[in-house]
């Protein structure tokens, strides 16, 4: 499609506004008459030129803006397209390339706010009014300049699991000094409780020792173990953390270790991770001055409720984590897998315990919440464990009870196929007809042959009874009720976020309905928190496997390195500004500030030779929310880029019935 535009006109008043309206490939133009909007907008007195393009964010679309700014056709820009969160940066950079101030631009969202919710003439009229409002506001725009804040080339990573280790290493390699904080004496987090990773079979010990060795060896990384964070204050580039070293907890953890006298820093302790140090630090308190925080606080495994699938009622019902721990260093003997010395002739593995929970069917967690999300990694972990048992202990029968199997990762579907080929028997159930775990009646108990259901096993032999029976209505056999005697029931428990309430409250971190820390946008800003300088890494954000957690950690590290690399940070100038001539020092704005560590504070200032108390803005802390503007009795405060005068111009334009002829 070729660009449509009006002939540039001369406007009697400066500034001259250029309006650029996007078709968005039909997303907008299928419901909004874009050309009619352009014709109406062109009649507005401040508009010098109005143009349309199929994709205004494309290079040809940006070139229209660039040329009009360079040749003086306009000196203010309004773009009418999709959400500004998608392309605000794109158009500001276009204006910069033209040698102009990037804050002479305003945006009208006519996709999410118009074409996606309205149709026909109503959509066209609303689109015009939004563009007209933005045009009226842009006429009042003034050149602004970013706020430059000195930033320490130092980052703090909170959490010494795989994600924290990866983030610390990547930051250090980019020339940023790093403080790595871990609340235990060990590095490795939850991954350290495993012996191998599914589906690759990579030894966990090898992975953790390699990462830990890089951390120990890098001169830019300082490691602190057994840390409790007491307080966090400051802003991007200039955070202050007060932390306490829990020396008693450190000593207690070390005393529980076997052969502790021969251990040294960097040694791997099975089930715990890599030992940070054998001697607790002499200091109890540490103050860290840092530029950015990377949160890698990890997850915890869901703990089944008492009675859930027989958990807590039958000692033979265990979690997948307990099974995986028992599988470490397990030697092949007579073909049977052994769990804590007991021979396991058959076992049941149940998926989605503590994940994908449904109100009215599943019990709430201890915090009164349901985990309605999928934990994503459990299926692969179950199939990996089942596969290993069948390969190493072929006389142990394995039965897999699932709602859905989601081996979503690359090449992981082959793991499912391999598991089926290895003789694992699958039963599918609906949530309301989930497996029932009951003590087995002694009569008729028999041993199933591996890979075959005991009900059809003619080669079964009478022997000691099975302790449990799993009963399920199998949808793969059209709802037939299947009863399976087993020695062991394994519950594949999902992921839950670690309890970091103190940190969340101190940093004002948003938390999703699922309890995980909430990023700004899953696609546009996937590892960032709303407070600049705070970043997310790994499973504190969502269930992830090790590869995904490391990728997220690397992304967070790159973001932090770019942010701090120059030694200063530039912030958008949309902050509160105080007119000293109008301010009487009443302090209402300070009380209204929504931040505990206020962006507005009362200070002694000199006015005409007198010392008086007046509010002073800390730009790096100000959110630009406007709470202070609303309570000022003298209209002495404005938010730069969103002044009261600009709002008034927008309101005046809303009530305009028809565009005024040029």
XYZ file of C-alpha atoms in Angstrom:
662
model
C 0.000 0.000 0.000
C 1.272 3.484 -0.831
C 1.311 6.202 1.765
C -1.622 8.621 1.697
C -1.124 12.119 2.993
C -2.342 15.662 2.760
C -0.417 18.524 1.306
C 1.482 20.190 4.154
C -0.188 23.410 5.212
C 1.084 26.410 7.046
C -0.315 26.818 10.538
C -0.738 30.246 12.001
C 0.662 29.235 15.339
C 3.776 27.347 16.261
C 4.261 24.541 17.139
C 3.304 22.636 14.010
C 1.987 19.123 14.619
C 2.561 16.200 12.281
C 0.087 13.319 12.680
C 0.962 9.799 11.453
C -1.787 7.191 11.424
C -1.146 3.460 11.044
C -3.278 0.839 9.275
C -1.485 -1.832 11.334
C -1.877 -4.354 8.536
C -5.655 -4.364 8.987
C -5.615 -4.595 12.763
C -6.790 -0.981 12.833
C -8.084 -0.342 9.304
C -10.500 -3.302 9.330
C -12.652 -1.382 11.822
C -11.477 2.238 11.614
C -11.784 4.349 8.464
C -8.181 5.490 8.662
C -8.417 7.854 5.689
C -11.462 9.598 7.149
C -9.590 10.055 10.431
C -6.730 11.596 8.474
C -9.092 13.987 6.653
C -10.694 15.117 9.913
C -7.376 15.502 11.725
C -5.978 17.550 8.853
C -8.583 20.250 9.588
C -7.329 20.837 13.121
C -5.655 24.237 13.404
C -2.350 23.021 14.853
C -1.874 20.131 12.404
C 0.503 20.936 9.573
C 0.505 17.499 7.957
C -1.352 14.191 8.394
C -0.148 10.966 6.808
C -1.082 7.287 6.819
C 0.922 4.140 6.251
C 0.286 0.402 6.365
C 2.921 -0.038 9.099
C 4.038 3.237 10.634
C 6.673 1.421 12.718
C 8.342 0.082 9.555
C 11.344 1.792 8.004
C 9.220 3.552 5.320
C 6.785 4.715 8.011
C 9.561 6.081 10.193
C 11.088 7.783 7.155
C 7.929 9.882 6.761
C 8.385 11.281 10.265
C 12.117 11.733 9.796
C 11.775 13.756 6.569
C 8.970 15.990 7.871
C 11.017 16.864 10.946
C 14.176 17.539 8.939
C 12.516 19.820 6.386
C 10.550 21.733 9.013
C 7.088 20.567 8.006
C 6.378 19.834 11.674
C 8.050 20.304 15.035
C 5.707 18.104 17.083
C 4.781 14.483 16.364
C 1.661 12.426 17.081
C 1.618 8.731 16.123
C -1.728 6.921 16.102
C -1.158 3.175 16.146
C -0.949 0.300 18.618
C -0.102 0.479 22.315
C 2.755 2.874 23.109
C 4.346 0.127 25.203
C 5.217 -1.591 21.923
C 6.742 1.218 19.861
C 7.127 4.358 21.946
C 10.885 3.763 21.982
C 10.865 3.220 18.215
C 9.353 6.630 17.470
C 11.422 8.473 20.068
C 14.549 7.071 18.400
C 13.233 8.187 15.001
C 12.894 11.732 16.323
C 16.409 11.540 17.748
C 17.734 10.479 14.344
C 16.197 13.649 12.932
C 18.239 15.656 15.424
C 15.202 16.672 17.478
C 14.219 16.298 21.121
C 12.543 12.873 21.608
C 9.949 14.281 24.020
C 8.130 16.378 21.403
C 6.107 13.243 20.656
C 2.755 11.920 21.889
C 0.929 8.700 21.128
C -2.685 7.785 20.458
C -3.575 4.128 20.929
C -6.235 3.409 18.304
C -5.744 -0.353 18.217
C -6.240 -1.746 21.766
C -8.463 1.207 22.738
C -10.448 1.429 19.500
C -10.316 -1.201 16.762
C -10.128 -4.138 19.154
C -13.227 -3.014 21.082
C -15.334 -0.908 18.686
C -16.651 -1.277 15.147
C -17.976 0.876 12.320
C -18.659 4.587 12.645
C -18.237 4.502 16.430
C -14.688 3.221 16.029
C -13.822 5.891 13.478
C -15.226 8.699 15.614
C -13.438 7.505 18.746
C -10.174 7.136 16.837
C -10.490 10.716 15.632
C -11.144 12.036 19.133
C -8.133 10.195 20.591
C -5.885 11.545 17.848
C -7.320 15.033 18.232
C -6.704 14.933 21.987
C -3.110 13.851 21.463
C -2.670 16.629 18.919
C -4.020 19.231 21.338
C -1.684 17.958 24.039
C 1.339 17.866 21.741
C 0.824 21.522 20.962
C 1.643 22.168 24.629
C 4.666 19.868 24.766
C 8.015 21.322 25.730
C 11.470 19.910 25.157
C 12.497 17.737 28.073
C 15.801 16.099 28.897
C 16.538 12.729 30.515
C 17.479 12.711 34.181
C 21.057 11.504 34.550
C 21.809 9.603 37.756
C 25.310 8.368 38.698
C 25.352 4.564 38.851
C 27.751 2.217 40.598
C 29.233 -0.441 38.321
C 28.209 -3.044 40.846
C 25.310 -5.524 40.941
C 23.968 -7.751 43.675
C 22.573 -11.183 42.846
C 20.209 -12.571 45.484
C 20.190 -16.373 45.367
C 22.951 -18.906 44.751
C 21.069 -21.454 42.673
C 21.779 -22.191 39.023
C 20.162 -18.934 37.859
C 22.038 -16.860 40.432
C 25.362 -18.473 39.525
C 24.768 -17.893 35.822
C 23.774 -14.246 36.355
C 26.802 -13.550 38.553
C 29.217 -15.091 36.046
C 27.748 -13.193 33.089
C 27.771 -9.892 34.989
C 31.386 -10.385 36.033
C 32.425 -11.215 32.474
C 30.887 -7.897 31.382
C 33.098 -5.965 33.774
C 30.526 -5.461 36.545
C 31.522 -6.154 40.143
C 29.122 -8.627 41.750
C 28.036 -9.522 45.256
C 26.406 -12.974 45.256
C 24.174 -13.540 48.283
C 23.022 -17.020 49.326
C 20.938 -17.792 52.412
C 22.544 -21.227 52.971
C 26.198 -22.364 53.129
C 25.795 -24.079 49.733
C 25.540 -23.114 46.069
C 23.190 -24.938 43.746
C 19.705 -24.370 45.107
C 17.018 -26.957 44.464
C 18.942 -28.490 41.559
C 21.545 -29.752 44.044
C 19.006 -32.237 45.419
C 19.014 -34.076 42.077
C 21.676 -36.309 40.628
C 20.832 -35.961 36.927
C 18.910 -33.598 34.686
C 16.105 -34.823 32.450
C 16.017 -35.399 29.544
C 19.775 -35.176 28.858
C 20.925 -37.260 31.818
C 23.687 -34.735 32.547
C 25.113 -35.191 36.059
C 24.074 -32.324 38.331
C 27.353 -32.466 40.186
C 29.320 -31.719 37.024
C 27.107 -28.737 36.185
C 27.250 -27.199 39.664
C 30.975 -27.743 40.163
C 31.681 -26.060 36.845
C 29.506 -23.025 37.619
C 30.768 -22.745 41.204
C 34.397 -22.960 40.068
C 33.858 -19.976 37.771
C 32.281 -18.018 40.623
C 35.118 -18.824 43.037
C 37.767 -17.976 40.466
C 36.424 -14.687 39.096
C 37.973 -11.610 40.744
C 34.837 -9.522 40.151
C 32.605 -11.790 42.263
C 32.405 -11.652 46.029
C 30.434 -14.454 47.627
C 28.432 -14.213 50.861
C 26.842 -17.311 52.419
C 24.178 -17.673 55.128
C 22.932 -14.151 54.406
C 19.783 -12.562 55.793
C 18.758 -9.308 54.083
C 17.826 -6.779 56.749
C 16.902 -3.758 54.634
C 17.053 -2.355 51.102
C 16.878 1.320 50.198
C 17.790 3.668 47.378
C 17.101 3.724 43.661
C 18.556 2.545 40.370
C 22.314 2.928 40.332
C 22.431 3.634 44.055
C 20.885 0.890 46.176
C 22.024 0.155 49.731
C 21.605 -3.313 51.258
C 22.163 -4.127 54.888
C 22.710 -7.861 55.339
C 23.484 -10.059 58.325
C 25.655 -13.171 58.234
C 23.891 -15.937 60.174
C 26.997 -17.478 61.725
C 25.062 -19.781 64.057
C 22.967 -21.155 61.198
C 26.133 -21.695 59.194
C 27.832 -23.653 61.956
C 24.695 -25.724 62.572
C 24.468 -26.659 58.894
C 28.126 -27.660 58.781
C 27.901 -29.766 61.929
C 25.262 -31.917 60.246
C 27.603 -32.839 57.393
C 29.362 -36.209 57.324
C 33.143 -36.067 57.091
C 33.070 -32.311 57.664
C 36.652 -32.327 58.875
C 37.865 -33.195 55.378
C 35.629 -30.722 53.531
C 36.863 -27.483 51.986
C 35.317 -24.571 50.143
C 34.259 -25.656 46.654
C 33.585 -29.290 47.595
C 30.337 -30.824 46.400
C 28.090 -32.224 49.134
C 25.513 -34.681 47.799
C 21.972 -33.348 48.155
C 23.195 -29.956 49.412
C 25.342 -28.398 46.694
C 28.782 -26.807 46.548
C 30.126 -25.707 49.924
C 30.780 -21.949 50.058
C 33.218 -22.034 52.964
C 34.046 -24.264 55.897
C 34.668 -21.303 58.214
C 31.911 -18.729 58.844
C 32.914 -15.124 58.279
C 34.140 -13.156 61.273
C 31.786 -10.282 60.478
C 28.102 -10.315 61.364
C 26.861 -7.360 59.291
C 27.660 -6.200 55.761
C 26.557 -3.013 53.987
C 26.537 -3.211 50.207
C 26.415 -0.210 47.874
C 25.145 -1.506 44.558
C 23.682 -0.303 41.281
C 21.208 -3.059 40.446
C 19.600 -6.093 42.050
C 19.077 -9.427 40.290
C 16.539 -11.581 42.112
C 17.235 -15.299 41.699
C 15.400 -16.511 44.787
C 14.239 -19.784 43.218
C 11.348 -22.073 44.090
C 10.277 -24.754 46.516
C 8.607 -28.091 45.821
C 4.917 -28.372 46.580
C 4.276 -30.324 49.763
C 1.141 -32.489 49.399
C -1.666 -31.920 51.875
C -2.191 -34.671 54.491
C -4.293 -37.351 52.853
C -3.726 -36.051 49.307
C -3.299 -39.244 47.278
C -2.646 -40.982 50.578
C 0.313 -38.773 51.441
C 1.002 -38.846 55.159
C -1.389 -41.773 55.610
C 0.710 -44.448 53.923
C 4.524 -44.504 54.270
C 4.719 -45.947 50.761
C 3.443 -42.640 49.262
C 6.404 -40.337 48.570
C 7.220 -37.319 46.425
C 9.235 -37.379 43.219
C 11.982 -35.410 44.987
C 12.308 -38.185 47.559
C 12.447 -40.790 44.806
C 15.141 -38.903 42.909
C 17.204 -38.579 46.081
C 16.933 -42.342 46.634
C 18.035 -42.970 43.051
C 21.421 -41.328 43.606
C 24.254 -43.865 43.671
C 21.716 -46.693 43.399
C 23.515 -49.839 42.273
C 21.922 -52.405 40.006
C 21.485 -55.736 41.799
C 18.801 -58.342 41.087
C 16.820 -56.229 38.607
C 14.622 -54.613 41.266
C 14.746 -50.977 42.272
C 15.106 -50.469 46.012
C 13.702 -47.544 47.953
C 15.403 -47.144 51.331
C 16.261 -50.844 51.246
C 12.771 -52.060 50.290
C 12.423 -54.032 47.082
C 9.993 -52.329 44.695
C 8.179 -54.759 42.432
C 5.846 -52.119 40.969
C 5.372 -48.396 41.436
C 2.790 -45.825 40.443
C 3.798 -42.316 39.357
C 1.080 -39.651 39.503
C 1.348 -36.369 37.597
C 0.112 -32.842 38.425
C 0.233 -33.014 42.220
C 0.148 -29.402 43.328
C -0.193 -28.100 39.760
C -3.215 -27.374 37.542
C -5.436 -27.472 40.608
C -9.174 -26.996 40.174
C -11.468 -25.275 42.711
C -13.775 -27.746 44.377
C -11.659 -30.744 43.393
C -8.216 -30.119 44.821
C -7.360 -28.983 48.349
C -6.082 -25.458 48.854
C -2.474 -24.893 49.834
C -1.537 -23.937 53.369
C -1.792 -20.284 52.317
C -5.346 -20.750 51.077
C -4.353 -20.646 47.404
C -4.766 -23.048 44.505
C -1.866 -23.637 42.123
C -3.846 -23.431 38.899
C -0.735 -23.098 36.703
C 1.232 -25.906 35.054
C 4.668 -26.436 36.610
C 5.959 -27.421 33.166
C 8.977 -29.490 34.201
C 7.246 -32.289 36.139
C 6.262 -34.447 33.163
C 9.795 -34.565 31.842
C 11.145 -35.295 35.319
C 8.664 -38.162 35.834
C 9.387 -39.709 32.453
C 13.130 -39.343 32.966
C 12.936 -41.130 36.327
C 10.653 -43.863 34.949
C 13.017 -44.427 32.055
C 16.052 -44.743 34.308
C 14.304 -47.236 36.578
C 13.129 -49.402 33.678
C 16.594 -49.406 32.093
C 18.532 -50.153 35.275
C 15.937 -52.255 37.137
C 13.855 -54.065 34.491
C 12.028 -56.270 37.014
C 10.358 -53.214 38.563
C 7.082 -52.406 36.802
C 6.258 -48.708 36.404
C 2.732 -47.336 35.920
C 2.247 -43.714 34.863
C -1.030 -41.979 35.820
C -1.477 -38.658 34.021
C -4.046 -36.017 33.091
C -1.976 -34.648 30.213
C 1.676 -35.130 29.351
C 3.539 -31.984 28.401
C 7.093 -32.725 27.284
C 7.263 -29.252 25.780
C 11.022 -28.762 25.376
C 13.048 -29.326 22.269
C 13.579 -33.038 21.546
C 11.710 -33.997 24.735
C 8.901 -35.768 22.898
C 11.403 -38.510 22.135
C 11.698 -39.076 25.900
C 7.982 -39.877 26.046
C 8.302 -42.294 23.136
C 11.338 -43.969 24.690
C 9.502 -44.357 28.001
C 6.614 -46.143 26.304
C 9.044 -48.400 24.446
C 10.708 -49.290 27.767
C 7.512 -50.851 29.036
C 6.046 -48.089 31.204
C 2.239 -48.486 31.220
C 0.185 -45.288 30.915
C -3.262 -44.552 32.358
C -5.055 -41.277 31.716
C -7.560 -39.849 34.176
C -9.879 -36.865 34.537
C -9.309 -34.615 37.578
C -12.629 -35.536 39.184
C -11.812 -39.241 38.789
C -8.211 -39.026 39.998
C -6.387 -42.067 41.336
C -7.523 -43.418 44.708
C -4.807 -44.817 46.953
C -5.936 -47.525 49.377
C -4.364 -50.214 51.512
C -4.428 -53.504 49.593
C -6.462 -56.488 50.744
C -4.117 -59.434 51.207
C -6.135 -61.925 49.167
C -5.047 -62.443 45.596
C -2.015 -60.183 45.640
C 0.490 -61.045 42.969
C 3.607 -59.729 41.357
C 3.165 -58.180 37.897
C 5.664 -58.804 35.163
C 7.449 -55.609 34.105
C 5.606 -53.621 31.455
C 2.351 -55.589 31.740
C -0.774 -54.838 33.707
C -1.218 -57.315 36.590
C -4.862 -57.947 35.717
C -3.815 -59.618 32.445
C -0.559 -61.121 33.670
C -0.833 -64.899 33.489
C 2.777 -65.285 34.594
C 2.176 -63.591 37.915
C 3.152 -65.543 40.960
C 1.710 -65.467 44.437
C 3.955 -63.826 46.973
C 3.888 -61.252 49.769
C 1.011 -58.772 49.423
C 1.359 -55.348 47.944
C 0.819 -52.603 50.517
C -1.205 -50.296 48.263
C -3.706 -50.406 45.431
C -4.180 -47.555 42.948
C -7.683 -47.373 41.478
C -8.399 -45.131 38.498
C -11.021 -44.729 35.776
C -8.838 -44.953 32.667
C -9.992 -42.774 29.758
C -7.639 -44.636 27.399
C -9.838 -47.705 27.824
C -13.113 -45.749 27.627
C -13.577 -45.291 31.352
C -12.745 -48.802 32.550
C -11.929 -48.907 36.260
C -8.395 -50.226 36.717
C -6.970 -51.451 40.023
C -3.177 -51.674 40.231
C -1.324 -53.164 43.258
C 1.950 -51.343 43.945
C 4.787 -51.186 46.454
C 5.371 -47.466 46.010
C 3.372 -44.404 44.925
C 5.379 -41.432 43.672
C 3.743 -37.985 43.524
C 5.154 -35.603 40.915
C 4.877 -32.373 42.885
C 4.924 -28.999 41.169
C 6.846 -25.806 41.775
C 5.868 -23.049 44.166
C 7.653 -19.707 44.656
C 9.852 -19.373 47.696
C 8.456 -17.278 50.521
C 10.133 -13.895 50.002
C 7.499 -11.678 51.632
C 10.031 -9.469 53.415
C 11.914 -8.761 50.197
C 8.679 -8.190 48.269
C 7.466 -5.666 50.837
C 10.777 -3.818 51.036
C 11.207 -3.526 47.263
C 7.489 -3.127 46.440
C 7.686 -5.996 43.956
C 4.470 -6.963 42.142
C 3.373 -10.564 42.657
C 1.131 -12.474 40.248
C -1.972 -14.441 41.184
C 0.185 -17.566 41.115
C 2.535 -16.160 43.769
C 5.526 -15.778 41.431
C 7.217 -12.400 40.965
C 5.628 -10.475 38.115
C 7.632 -8.995 35.261
C 6.624 -5.768 33.490
C 5.666 -7.550 30.254
C 6.257 -11.209 29.321
C 7.446 -10.340 25.798
C 8.591 -6.728 25.777
C 10.325 -6.604 29.181
C 10.426 -10.237 30.302
C 13.038 -10.034 33.081
C 12.387 -6.504 34.346
C 10.412 -5.291 37.341
C 8.580 -1.932 37.300
C 11.196 -0.372 39.588
C 14.174 0.293 37.392
C 17.301 -1.546 38.473
C 15.398 -4.614 39.726
C 15.630 -7.713 37.516
C 14.401 -11.307 37.645
C 16.331 -14.503 36.996
C 14.964 -18.038 36.931
C 12.177 -19.748 38.811
C 11.284 -16.877 41.144
C 9.406 -15.632 38.075
C 7.743 -18.834 36.822
C 8.339 -22.593 36.585
C 11.343 -23.210 34.329
C 13.779 -25.974 33.577
C 17.502 -25.437 34.093
C 18.127 -24.286 30.538
C 15.338 -21.715 30.669
C 16.456 -20.484 34.091
C 19.993 -19.953 32.799
C 18.700 -18.114 29.716
C 16.598 -15.811 31.900
C 19.583 -15.219 34.182
C 21.791 -14.310 31.228
C 19.118 -11.909 29.959
C 18.926 -10.233 33.373
C 22.718 -9.991 33.524
C 22.899 -8.330 30.109
C 20.168 -5.861 31.099
C 22.036 -4.967 34.293
C 25.390 -4.681 32.515
C 23.966 -2.312 29.883
C 22.210 -0.294 32.582
C 25.342 0.169 34.706
C 28.070 0.007 32.079
C 28.287 3.774 31.414
C 28.603 4.698 35.070
C 25.343 6.621 34.916
C 21.681 5.922 34.183
C 19.356 8.094 32.110
C 15.744 8.162 33.307
C 12.662 9.540 31.582
C 11.932 13.081 32.806
C 8.248 12.424 33.625
C 8.603 13.402 37.273
C 7.047 15.937 39.616
C 8.190 19.542 39.302
C 7.463 22.210 41.902
C 6.768 25.872 41.154
C 8.561 27.600 44.021
C 6.625 30.825 43.493
C 3.324 29.081 44.233
C 4.385 26.575 46.895
C 3.607 27.611 50.475
C 5.306 24.603 52.123
C 2.104 23.018 53.488
C 3.566 19.502 52.999
C 0.367 17.930 51.627
C 2.326 16.569 48.666
C 4.824 14.813 50.944
C 2.007 13.069 52.817
C 0.377 12.014 49.530
C 3.536 10.439 48.038
C 2.836 6.722 47.651
C 6.443 5.669 48.269
C 7.506 4.828 51.802
C 10.952 6.156 50.975
C 9.328 9.275 49.576
C 10.292 10.936 46.320
C 9.179 14.135 48.073
C 10.754 15.222 51.358
C 10.601 18.446 53.325
C 13.912 20.267 53.516
C 15.230 23.595 54.737
C 15.706 25.956 51.777
C 16.651 29.606 51.479
C 13.931 31.883 50.054
C 14.671 35.610 49.752
C 17.201 35.356 52.534
C 14.907 33.398 54.840
C 15.174 29.706 55.715
C 11.889 27.887 55.155
C 10.758 24.294 54.791
C 9.754 23.297 51.294
C 9.191 19.960 49.494
C 12.092 18.757 47.365
C 11.775 16.079 44.643
C 14.253 13.211 44.269
C 13.823 12.612 40.494
C 15.293 9.091 40.521
C 12.624 7.957 43.007
C 9.622 9.777 41.567
C 7.146 7.533 39.752
C 5.362 10.401 38.011
C 2.044 9.100 39.365
C 0.599 12.564 40.051
C -0.666 11.834 43.572
C 1.073 14.983 44.790
C -0.467 17.072 41.999
C -3.977 16.122 43.076
C -3.594 17.343 46.670
C -1.689 20.581 46.133
C -4.039 23.477 47.102
C -2.044 26.014 45.088
C -1.544 24.085 41.803
C 2.176 24.369 42.478
C 3.096 20.873 41.192
C 3.037 19.411 37.713
C 4.327 16.179 36.217
C 6.645 16.946 33.330
C 5.137 15.727 30.075
C 1.676 15.524 31.663
C 0.983 19.022 32.959
C -2.393 20.350 34.055
C -2.341 22.714 31.086
C -1.906 19.732 28.738
C -4.789 17.878 30.394
C -7.003 20.935 30.024
C -6.165 21.136 26.324
C -7.136 17.467 25.894
C -10.438 17.938 27.737
C -11.286 20.989 25.662
C -10.660 18.992 22.510
C -12.907 16.095 23.696
C -15.978 18.351 23.834
C -15.402 19.704 20.339
C -18.289 18.540 18.152
C -16.738 18.947 14.721
C -13.201 19.740 13.599
C -12.593 23.418 13.045
C -11.822 24.209 9.426
C -8.248 25.209 8.744
